[in-house]
């Protein structure tokens, strides 16, 4: 492996205690290069550790890309706190494709998850690469919807720290055509304080951000705020004012976000990426539909039902594939929830969650 001294100096600077992305770029501007900046620091990250980190990426099959390298995402460079490095698992050639983000609640309703899947799938077919945070709920379904066309997952911890752990298969599936990225060193455990940094990367990569079922003070709203600062378009799916999961997304709509009910609403604003203009749809895309992949154990059945239901009535036949139990057991649990005042039954064998349910 050829030694890249500029890359080593950059890595030494950003890994030195007290140096974050903002100070990194300030130092580079002040001293002209990372090599010169290091001379003015009393305690510098050892060159041996920087070399070992680069080698570790190579050995484990990851890429470590610096902001001066051509593969680095051009859209991230517009951020004043652009990460000097990102670690990548997967296809480094996908990092400069046109991207749109889909974010939302982890405890999303069945309807929200289905919409996330379908919007991601349709935007992918139109030429957009979908960015999300590999979280449960909305993020997970967005990634699944865009697997055939390419999707980018952004992690809060190191790129080798899959979070949540049950998304290990999804992590590897994403890397087959797209990529998983992180700005944190390998082995970094995802902690609460790192998720806003992840959200700024999601926003920085995207020309538009679609928010589905976001509560007040949620990470999805942080992503939307970052995107607004960078001039990206903000889209939000309207939800019931009685559902706390929709309070944040409804707030965005009041503030001027674009009302979104399908991918067509998004494409009407951001259009088709230039690379696909006059070329039509990507060829040989497999036909995909939303397939729930969540298994529920019997002890949590009623709680899972409350999570999957929203204030909008859901057909019983759509709920059944989500659970390993028989139809009579699921129906029995719904009847119990109805008697307890948490669920309402509607004509056509449909059910909705009551506003007071939690």
GROMACS .gro file of C-alpha atoms in nm:
model
  358
    1UNK     CA    1   0.000   0.000   0.000
    2UNK     CA    2   0.152   0.330  -0.115
    3UNK     CA    3   0.215   0.580   0.163
    4UNK     CA    4   0.007   0.898   0.137
    5UNK     CA    5   0.179   1.147   0.368
    6UNK     CA    6  -0.088   1.414   0.322
    7UNK     CA    7  -0.353   1.166   0.432
    8UNK     CA    8  -0.145   1.065   0.737
    9UNK     CA    9  -0.096   1.429   0.840
   10UNK     CA   10  -0.468   1.500   0.800
   11UNK     CA   11  -0.552   1.196   1.012
   12UNK     CA   12  -0.303   1.300   1.280
   13UNK     CA   13  -0.461   1.645   1.297
   14UNK     CA   14  -0.826   1.537   1.320
   15UNK     CA   15  -0.746   1.262   1.573
   16UNK     CA   16  -0.552   1.498   1.803
   17UNK     CA   17  -0.744   1.572   2.125
   18UNK     CA   18  -0.942   1.894   2.108
   19UNK     CA   19  -0.954   1.906   1.728
   20UNK     CA   20  -1.295   1.865   1.568
   21UNK     CA   21  -1.402   1.932   1.209
   22UNK     CA   22  -1.445   2.309   1.258
   23UNK     CA   23  -1.105   2.358   1.421
   24UNK     CA   24  -0.949   2.126   1.165
   25UNK     CA   25  -1.052   2.353   0.878
   26UNK     CA   26  -0.955   2.664   1.074
   27UNK     CA   27  -0.607   2.522   1.128
   28UNK     CA   28  -0.577   2.426   0.762
   29UNK     CA   29  -0.671   2.779   0.656
   30UNK     CA   30  -0.437   2.938   0.910
   31UNK     CA   31  -0.128   2.723   0.848
   32UNK     CA   32  -0.178   2.618   0.488
   33UNK     CA   33  -0.147   2.243   0.550
   34UNK     CA   34  -0.201   1.978   0.816
   35UNK     CA   35   0.173   1.912   0.823
   36UNK     CA   36   0.245   2.274   0.919
   37UNK     CA   37  -0.043   2.287   1.171
   38UNK     CA   38   0.094   1.984   1.355
   39UNK     CA   39   0.416   2.174   1.429
   40UNK     CA   40   0.222   2.420   1.645
   41UNK     CA   41   0.048   2.159   1.860
   42UNK     CA   42   0.209   2.040   2.181
   43UNK     CA   43   0.061   1.689   2.187
   44UNK     CA   44  -0.005   1.534   1.848
   45UNK     CA   45  -0.174   1.208   1.756
   46UNK     CA   46   0.117   0.969   1.683
   47UNK     CA   47   0.205   0.902   1.321
   48UNK     CA   48   0.226   0.529   1.402
   49UNK     CA   49  -0.138   0.525   1.511
   50UNK     CA   50  -0.248   0.713   1.200
   51UNK     CA   51  -0.066   0.465   0.978
   52UNK     CA   52  -0.215   0.174   1.174
   53UNK     CA   53  -0.567   0.315   1.134
   54UNK     CA   54  -0.526   0.340   0.757
   55UNK     CA   55  -0.391  -0.014   0.745
   56UNK     CA   56  -0.675  -0.140   0.966
   57UNK     CA   57  -0.931  -0.010   0.717
   58UNK     CA   58  -0.748  -0.183   0.435
   59UNK     CA   59  -0.719  -0.513   0.626
   60UNK     CA   60  -1.087  -0.521   0.731
   61UNK     CA   61  -1.219  -0.432   0.385
   62UNK     CA   62  -1.324  -0.074   0.459
   63UNK     CA   63  -1.226   0.246   0.279
   64UNK     CA   64  -1.099   0.559   0.453
   65UNK     CA   65  -1.155   0.857   0.224
   66UNK     CA   66  -1.022   1.208   0.290
   67UNK     CA   67  -1.205   1.522   0.179
   68UNK     CA   68  -0.931   1.601  -0.073
   69UNK     CA   69  -0.980   1.270  -0.256
   70UNK     CA   70  -1.207   1.253  -0.564
   71UNK     CA   71  -1.434   0.980  -0.418
   72UNK     CA   72  -1.534   1.201  -0.122
   73UNK     CA   73  -1.898   1.323  -0.146
   74UNK     CA   74  -1.895   1.668  -0.308
   75UNK     CA   75  -2.216   1.771  -0.130
   76UNK     CA   76  -2.054   1.726   0.213
   77UNK     CA   77  -1.782   1.977   0.124
   78UNK     CA   78  -2.035   2.261   0.139
   79UNK     CA   79  -2.067   2.211   0.516
   80UNK     CA   80  -1.851   2.437   0.739
   81UNK     CA   81  -1.803   2.134   0.967
   82UNK     CA   82  -1.743   1.886   0.688
   83UNK     CA   83  -1.574   1.573   0.826
   84UNK     CA   84  -1.215   1.553   0.700
   85UNK     CA   85  -1.256   1.174   0.670
   86UNK     CA   86  -1.531   0.922   0.623
   87UNK     CA   87  -1.507   0.546   0.659
   88UNK     CA   88  -1.696   0.346   0.398
   89UNK     CA   89  -1.821  -0.009   0.374
   90UNK     CA   90  -1.939  -0.093   0.026
   91UNK     CA   91  -1.931   0.084  -0.308
   92UNK     CA   92  -1.722   0.405  -0.297
   93UNK     CA   93  -1.839   0.495  -0.647
   94UNK     CA   94  -2.192   0.566  -0.520
   95UNK     CA   95  -2.094   0.857  -0.294
   96UNK     CA   96  -2.144   1.127  -0.555
   97UNK     CA   97  -2.478   1.009  -0.688
   98UNK     CA   98  -2.779   1.243  -0.647
   99UNK     CA   99  -2.934   1.169  -0.308
  100UNK     CA  100  -3.255   1.225  -0.114
  101UNK     CA  101  -3.305   1.138   0.252
  102UNK     CA  102  -3.596   0.965   0.421
  103UNK     CA  103  -3.610   0.987   0.801
  104UNK     CA  104  -3.870   0.936   1.070
  105UNK     CA  105  -3.988   0.751   1.379
  106UNK     CA  106  -3.832   0.433   1.510
  107UNK     CA  107  -4.167   0.322   1.654
  108UNK     CA  108  -4.342   0.397   1.326
  109UNK     CA  109  -4.690   0.276   1.240
  110UNK     CA  110  -4.752   0.012   0.975
  111UNK     CA  111  -4.880   0.281   0.739
  112UNK     CA  112  -4.574   0.495   0.794
  113UNK     CA  113  -4.340   0.205   0.724
  114UNK     CA  114  -4.526   0.112   0.406
  115UNK     CA  115  -4.512   0.470   0.283
  116UNK     CA  116  -4.140   0.491   0.358
  117UNK     CA  117  -4.079   0.177   0.152
  118UNK     CA  118  -4.287   0.290  -0.145
  119UNK     CA  119  -4.145   0.644  -0.159
  120UNK     CA  120  -3.789   0.509  -0.141
  121UNK     CA  121  -3.861   0.253  -0.411
  122UNK     CA  122  -4.015   0.506  -0.650
  123UNK     CA  123  -3.747   0.770  -0.593
  124UNK     CA  124  -3.483   0.503  -0.652
  125UNK     CA  125  -3.641   0.408  -0.984
  126UNK     CA  126  -3.643   0.778  -1.078
  127UNK     CA  127  -3.266   0.793  -1.026
  128UNK     CA  128  -3.230   0.914  -0.668
  129UNK     CA  129  -3.012   0.730  -0.417
  130UNK     CA  130  -3.184   0.709  -0.079
  131UNK     CA  131  -2.999   0.816   0.236
  132UNK     CA  132  -3.108   0.721   0.587
  133UNK     CA  133  -2.971   0.631   0.928
  134UNK     CA  134  -3.016   0.252   0.946
  135UNK     CA  135  -3.243   0.291   1.249
  136UNK     CA  136  -3.554   0.086   1.317
  137UNK     CA  137  -3.887   0.188   1.167
  138UNK     CA  138  -3.890   0.448   0.889
  139UNK     CA  139  -3.515   0.431   0.817
  140UNK     CA  140  -3.515   0.053   0.787
  141UNK     CA  141  -3.804   0.046   0.542
  142UNK     CA  142  -3.652   0.326   0.333
  143UNK     CA  143  -3.330   0.127   0.295
  144UNK     CA  144  -3.522  -0.189   0.203
  145UNK     CA  145  -3.726   0.000  -0.056
  146UNK     CA  146  -3.411   0.129  -0.228
  147UNK     CA  147  -3.189  -0.181  -0.213
  148UNK     CA  148  -3.238  -0.255  -0.583
  149UNK     CA  149  -3.138   0.095  -0.694
  150UNK     CA  150  -2.883   0.188  -0.428
  151UNK     CA  151  -2.905   0.331  -0.078
  152UNK     CA  152  -2.661   0.493   0.164
  153UNK     CA  153  -2.669   0.420   0.539
  154UNK     CA  154  -2.508   0.665   0.781
  155UNK     CA  155  -2.398   0.534   1.121
  156UNK     CA  156  -2.343   0.730   1.442
  157UNK     CA  157  -2.067   0.498   1.564
  158UNK     CA  158  -1.780   0.345   1.371
  159UNK     CA  159  -1.861   0.198   1.033
  160UNK     CA  160  -1.781  -0.144   1.181
  161UNK     CA  161  -2.031  -0.102   1.468
  162UNK     CA  162  -2.367  -0.214   1.330
  163UNK     CA  163  -2.651  -0.040   1.513
  164UNK     CA  164  -2.904  -0.161   1.591
  165UNK     CA  165  -2.744  -0.509   1.596
  166UNK     CA  166  -3.047  -0.680   1.438
  167UNK     CA  167  -2.978  -0.487   1.116
  168UNK     CA  168  -2.667  -0.689   1.038
  169UNK     CA  169  -2.822  -0.844   0.725
  170UNK     CA  170  -2.950  -0.506   0.609
  171UNK     CA  171  -2.603  -0.357   0.665
  172UNK     CA  172  -2.446  -0.612   0.429
  173UNK     CA  173  -2.732  -0.589   0.177
  174UNK     CA  174  -2.688  -0.211   0.152
  175UNK     CA  175  -2.316  -0.251   0.078
  176UNK     CA  176  -2.380  -0.473  -0.226
  177UNK     CA  177  -2.492  -0.179  -0.441
  178UNK     CA  178  -2.468   0.121  -0.209
  179UNK     CA  179  -2.261   0.191   0.099
  180UNK     CA  180  -2.259   0.241   0.475
  181UNK     CA  181  -2.053   0.537   0.599
  182UNK     CA  182  -1.940   0.704   0.922
  183UNK     CA  183  -1.710   0.988   1.019
  184UNK     CA  184  -1.612   0.820   1.347
  185UNK     CA  185  -1.303   0.599   1.397
  186UNK     CA  186  -1.342   0.222   1.370
  187UNK     CA  187  -1.466   0.066   1.692
  188UNK     CA  188  -1.652   0.376   1.812
  189UNK     CA  189  -1.963   0.276   2.008
  190UNK     CA  190  -2.276   0.471   1.901
  191UNK     CA  191  -2.364   0.703   2.189
  192UNK     CA  192  -2.647   0.957   2.219
  193UNK     CA  193  -2.422   1.256   2.153
  194UNK     CA  194  -2.306   1.114   1.819
  195UNK     CA  195  -2.650   1.089   1.657
  196UNK     CA  196  -2.687   1.464   1.583
  197UNK     CA  197  -2.350   1.444   1.403
  198UNK     CA  198  -2.486   1.154   1.199
  199UNK     CA  199  -2.798   1.354   1.120
  200UNK     CA  200  -2.594   1.644   0.984
  201UNK     CA  201  -2.423   1.404   0.743
  202UNK     CA  202  -2.760   1.271   0.624
  203UNK     CA  203  -2.873   1.629   0.560
  204UNK     CA  204  -2.543   1.727   0.398
  205UNK     CA  205  -2.560   1.444   0.148
  206UNK     CA  206  -2.917   1.518   0.038
  207UNK     CA  207  -3.088   1.750  -0.206
  208UNK     CA  208  -3.416   1.689  -0.025
  209UNK     CA  209  -3.523   1.541   0.309
  210UNK     CA  210  -3.855   1.356   0.350
  211UNK     CA  211  -3.984   1.330   0.707
  212UNK     CA  212  -4.238   1.060   0.797
  213UNK     CA  213  -4.388   1.036   1.149
  214UNK     CA  214  -4.146   1.248   1.350
  215UNK     CA  215  -4.217   1.344   1.711
  216UNK     CA  216  -4.129   1.680   1.860
  217UNK     CA  217  -3.760   1.713   1.956
  218UNK     CA  218  -3.674   1.407   1.747
  219UNK     CA  219  -3.358   1.338   1.553
  220UNK     CA  220  -3.557   1.371   1.231
  221UNK     CA  221  -3.625   1.737   1.308
  222UNK     CA  222  -3.253   1.790   1.371
  223UNK     CA  223  -3.188   1.646   1.026
  224UNK     CA  224  -3.449   1.880   0.877
  225UNK     CA  225  -3.291   2.181   1.052
  226UNK     CA  226  -2.948   2.095   0.912
  227UNK     CA  227  -3.098   2.050   0.566
  228UNK     CA  228  -3.271   2.389   0.582
  229UNK     CA  229  -2.942   2.557   0.668
  230UNK     CA  230  -2.796   2.412   0.349
  231UNK     CA  231  -3.088   2.510   0.128
  232UNK     CA  232  -3.227   2.161   0.076
  233UNK     CA  233  -3.599   2.103   0.018
  234UNK     CA  234  -3.796   1.972   0.318
  235UNK     CA  235  -4.091   1.737   0.266
  236UNK     CA  236  -4.324   1.610   0.538
  237UNK     CA  237  -4.603   1.353   0.544
  238UNK     CA  238  -4.908   1.487   0.730
  239UNK     CA  239  -5.040   1.283   1.022
  240UNK     CA  240  -5.313   1.295   1.280
  241UNK     CA  241  -5.276   1.586   1.525
  242UNK     CA  242  -5.367   1.336   1.798
  243UNK     CA  243  -5.070   1.107   1.722
  244UNK     CA  244  -4.752   1.216   1.909
  245UNK     CA  245  -4.545   1.043   1.640
  246UNK     CA  246  -4.666   1.305   1.391
  247UNK     CA  247  -4.630   1.618   1.604
  248UNK     CA  248  -4.290   1.708   1.463
  249UNK     CA  249  -4.371   1.639   1.098
  250UNK     CA  250  -4.696   1.836   1.127
  251UNK     CA  251  -4.494   2.121   1.280
  252UNK     CA  252  -4.267   2.120   0.975
  253UNK     CA  253  -4.573   2.154   0.752
  254UNK     CA  254  -4.683   2.462   0.947
  255UNK     CA  255  -4.336   2.605   0.893
  256UNK     CA  256  -4.356   2.560   0.517
  257UNK     CA  257  -4.245   2.203   0.445
  258UNK     CA  258  -4.389   2.052   0.127
  259UNK     CA  259  -4.694   1.831   0.184
  260UNK     CA  260  -4.603   1.478   0.077
  261UNK     CA  261  -4.833   1.184   0.021
  262UNK     CA  262  -4.631   0.994  -0.239
  263UNK     CA  263  -4.304   0.999  -0.433
  264UNK     CA  264  -4.479   1.203  -0.703
  265UNK     CA  265  -4.502   1.499  -0.462
  266UNK     CA  266  -4.125   1.481  -0.409
  267UNK     CA  267  -4.038   1.440  -0.777
  268UNK     CA  268  -4.259   1.738  -0.866
  269UNK     CA  269  -4.009   1.953  -0.673
  270UNK     CA  270  -3.667   1.789  -0.709
  271UNK     CA  271  -3.732   1.632  -1.051
  272UNK     CA  272  -3.521   1.365  -1.217
  273UNK     CA  273  -3.144   1.375  -1.158
  274UNK     CA  274  -2.949   1.515  -1.457
  275UNK     CA  275  -2.775   1.182  -1.514
  276UNK     CA  276  -3.107   1.020  -1.604
  277UNK     CA  277  -3.260   1.305  -1.807
  278UNK     CA  278  -3.364   1.185  -2.154
  279UNK     CA  279  -3.263   0.833  -2.064
  280UNK     CA  280  -3.579   0.706  -1.900
  281UNK     CA  281  -3.592   0.459  -1.614
  282UNK     CA  282  -3.295   0.246  -1.508
  283UNK     CA  283  -3.324  -0.090  -1.684
  284UNK     CA  284  -3.383  -0.437  -1.541
  285UNK     CA  285  -3.512  -0.326  -1.202
  286UNK     CA  286  -3.684  -0.613  -1.020
  287UNK     CA  287  -4.046  -0.567  -0.921
  288UNK     CA  288  -4.064  -0.521  -0.545
  289UNK     CA  289  -4.341  -0.476  -0.296
  290UNK     CA  290  -4.344  -0.402   0.073
  291UNK     CA  291  -4.279  -0.723   0.267
  292UNK     CA  292  -4.286  -0.689   0.646
  293UNK     CA  293  -3.989  -0.861   0.805
  294UNK     CA  294  -4.075  -0.805   1.169
  295UNK     CA  295  -4.147  -1.102   1.396
  296UNK     CA  296  -4.345  -1.056   1.715
  297UNK     CA  297  -4.339  -1.279   2.018
  298UNK     CA  298  -4.664  -1.352   2.197
  299UNK     CA  299  -4.570  -1.176   2.521
  300UNK     CA  300  -4.547  -0.840   2.344
  301UNK     CA  301  -4.833  -0.890   2.100
  302UNK     CA  302  -5.064  -0.621   2.238
  303UNK     CA  303  -4.784  -0.365   2.265
  304UNK     CA  304  -4.670  -0.440   1.910
  305UNK     CA  305  -5.025  -0.397   1.786
  306UNK     CA  306  -5.044  -0.054   1.948
  307UNK     CA  307  -4.718   0.042   1.779
  308UNK     CA  308  -4.824  -0.084   1.436
  309UNK     CA  309  -5.166   0.079   1.450
  310UNK     CA  310  -5.214   0.450   1.394
  311UNK     CA  311  -5.516   0.678   1.423
  312UNK     CA  312  -5.596   0.591   1.062
  313UNK     CA  313  -5.790   0.262   1.036
  314UNK     CA  314  -5.579  -0.035   0.917
  315UNK     CA  315  -5.722  -0.343   0.751
  316UNK     CA  316  -5.690  -0.656   0.967
  317UNK     CA  317  -5.554  -0.848   0.666
  318UNK     CA  318  -5.257  -0.608   0.648
  319UNK     CA  319  -5.174  -0.666   1.014
  320UNK     CA  320  -5.175  -1.046   1.004
  321UNK     CA  321  -4.847  -1.100   0.809
  322UNK     CA  322  -4.658  -0.907   1.080
  323UNK     CA  323  -4.720  -1.171   1.346
  324UNK     CA  324  -4.642  -1.540   1.387
  325UNK     CA  325  -4.966  -1.597   1.579
  326UNK     CA  326  -5.285  -1.728   1.419
  327UNK     CA  327  -5.558  -1.491   1.302
  328UNK     CA  328  -5.777  -1.583   1.600
  329UNK     CA  329  -5.500  -1.497   1.850
  330UNK     CA  330  -5.429  -1.159   1.685
  331UNK     CA  331  -5.800  -1.080   1.663
  332UNK     CA  332  -5.840  -1.178   2.028
  333UNK     CA  333  -5.563  -0.936   2.130
  334UNK     CA  334  -5.730  -0.659   1.929
  335UNK     CA  335  -6.061  -0.729   2.101
  336UNK     CA  336  -5.892  -0.707   2.441
  337UNK     CA  337  -5.738  -0.373   2.345
  338UNK     CA  338  -6.080  -0.256   2.227
  339UNK     CA  339  -6.237  -0.347   2.562
  340UNK     CA  340  -5.953  -0.168   2.741
  341UNK     CA  341  -6.024   0.148   2.541
  342UNK     CA  342  -5.698   0.149   2.344
  343UNK     CA  343  -5.827   0.035   2.003
  344UNK     CA  344  -6.132   0.118   1.795
  345UNK     CA  345  -6.296  -0.123   1.549
  346UNK     CA  346  -6.428   0.015   1.218
  347UNK     CA  347  -6.645  -0.117   0.936
  348UNK     CA  348  -6.471  -0.356   0.700
  349UNK     CA  349  -6.274  -0.528   0.979
  350UNK     CA  350  -6.040  -0.233   1.025
  351UNK     CA  351  -5.878  -0.114   1.347
  352UNK     CA  352  -5.720   0.209   1.468
  353UNK     CA  353  -5.536   0.316   1.781
  354UNK     CA  354  -5.718   0.550   2.019
  355UNK     CA  355  -5.547   0.885   2.095
  356UNK     CA  356  -5.502   0.788   2.462
  357UNK     CA  357  -5.321   0.461   2.377
  358UNK     CA  358  -4.950   0.432   2.454
   0.00000   0.00000   0.00000
